[in-house]
Coordinates of C-alpha atoms in Angstrom, one line a residue:
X11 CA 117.6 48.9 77.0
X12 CA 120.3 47.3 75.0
X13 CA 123.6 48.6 75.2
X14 CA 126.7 47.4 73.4
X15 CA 130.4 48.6 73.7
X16 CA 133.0 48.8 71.4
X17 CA 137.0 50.0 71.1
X18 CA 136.9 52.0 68.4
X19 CA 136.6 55.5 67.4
X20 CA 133.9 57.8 66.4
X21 CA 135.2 57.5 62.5
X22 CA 134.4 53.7 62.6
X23 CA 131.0 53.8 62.8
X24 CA 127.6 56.1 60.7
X25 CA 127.4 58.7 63.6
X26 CA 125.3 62.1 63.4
X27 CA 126.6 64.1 66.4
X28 CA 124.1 66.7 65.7
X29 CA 120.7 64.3 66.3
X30 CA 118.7 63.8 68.8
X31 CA 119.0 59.6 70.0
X32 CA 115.5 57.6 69.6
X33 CA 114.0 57.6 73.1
X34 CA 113.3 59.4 75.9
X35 CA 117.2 59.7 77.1
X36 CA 118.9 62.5 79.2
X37 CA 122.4 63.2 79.1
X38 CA 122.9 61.7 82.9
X39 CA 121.4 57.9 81.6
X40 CA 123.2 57.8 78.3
X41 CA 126.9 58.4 80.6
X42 CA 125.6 56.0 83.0
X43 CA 124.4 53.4 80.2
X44 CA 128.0 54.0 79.1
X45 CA 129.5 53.2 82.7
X46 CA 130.4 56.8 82.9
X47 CA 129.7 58.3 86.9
X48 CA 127.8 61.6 85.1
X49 CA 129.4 63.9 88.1
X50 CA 133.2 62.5 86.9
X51 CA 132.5 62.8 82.8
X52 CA 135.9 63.1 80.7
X53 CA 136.1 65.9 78.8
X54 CA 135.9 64.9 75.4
X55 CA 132.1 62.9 75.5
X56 CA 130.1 63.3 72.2
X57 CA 126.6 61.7 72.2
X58 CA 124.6 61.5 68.8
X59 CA 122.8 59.0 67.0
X60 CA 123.2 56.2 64.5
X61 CA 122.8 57.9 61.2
X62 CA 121.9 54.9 59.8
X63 CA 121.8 50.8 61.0
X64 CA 125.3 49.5 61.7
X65 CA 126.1 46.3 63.2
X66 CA 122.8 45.2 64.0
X67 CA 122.0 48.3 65.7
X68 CA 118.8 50.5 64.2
X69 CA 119.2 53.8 62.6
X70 CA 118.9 56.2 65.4
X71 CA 120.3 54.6 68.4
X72 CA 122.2 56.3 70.8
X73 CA 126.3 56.7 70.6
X74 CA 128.6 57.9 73.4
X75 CA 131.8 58.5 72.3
X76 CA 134.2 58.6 75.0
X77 CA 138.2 57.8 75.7
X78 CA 139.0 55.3 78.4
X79 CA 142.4 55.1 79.6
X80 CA 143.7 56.5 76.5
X81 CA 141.5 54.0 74.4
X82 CA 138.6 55.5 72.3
X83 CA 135.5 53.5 73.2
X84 CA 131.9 53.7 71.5
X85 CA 128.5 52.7 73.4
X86 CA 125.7 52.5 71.6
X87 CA 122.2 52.6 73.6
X88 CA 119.3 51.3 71.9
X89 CA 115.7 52.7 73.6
X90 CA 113.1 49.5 74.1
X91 CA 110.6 49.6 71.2
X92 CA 108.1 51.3 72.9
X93 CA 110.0 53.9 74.1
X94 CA 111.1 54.7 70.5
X95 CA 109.9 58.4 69.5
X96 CA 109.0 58.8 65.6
X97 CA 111.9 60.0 63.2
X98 CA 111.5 63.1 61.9
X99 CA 110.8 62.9 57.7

């Protein structure tokens, strides 16, 4: 698992909040990958996918959005090759 974190916003990068992350993931590991305890989540935590390859990462990745002391933060989580599940057509 590779796992990458940025300070910036949701808006900065291709995000579909409505898709399903690459991988076998539950909510619990994607807050952890993000260094999120899952039992003391902010409110305010979005996870989607990459809608498409930014920096390096694949289309399909895994984002957490999250705020950190006021700070919006990004994580993206990308799933070991293969663990990767098939994108729908």
């Amino acid at each position: 698992m590779r796992v990458r974190h940025y300070g910036l916003s949701a808006e900065a990068a291709p995000i579909d909040f409505f898709a399903d992350p690459d991988g076998d993931w539950s909510y619990e590991v994607l807050l952890e990958a993000a260094g999120i305890h899952p039992n003391s989540a902010p409110s305010g935590v979005l996870i989607g996918a990459l809608g498409e390859s930014w920096r390096g990462h694949p289309e399909g990745a895994a984002v957490v959005s999250f705020a950190r002391e006021g700070a919006p933060r990004l994580c993206i989580v990308e799933c070991p090759a293969g663990r990767r599940s098939p994108r729908a057509a």
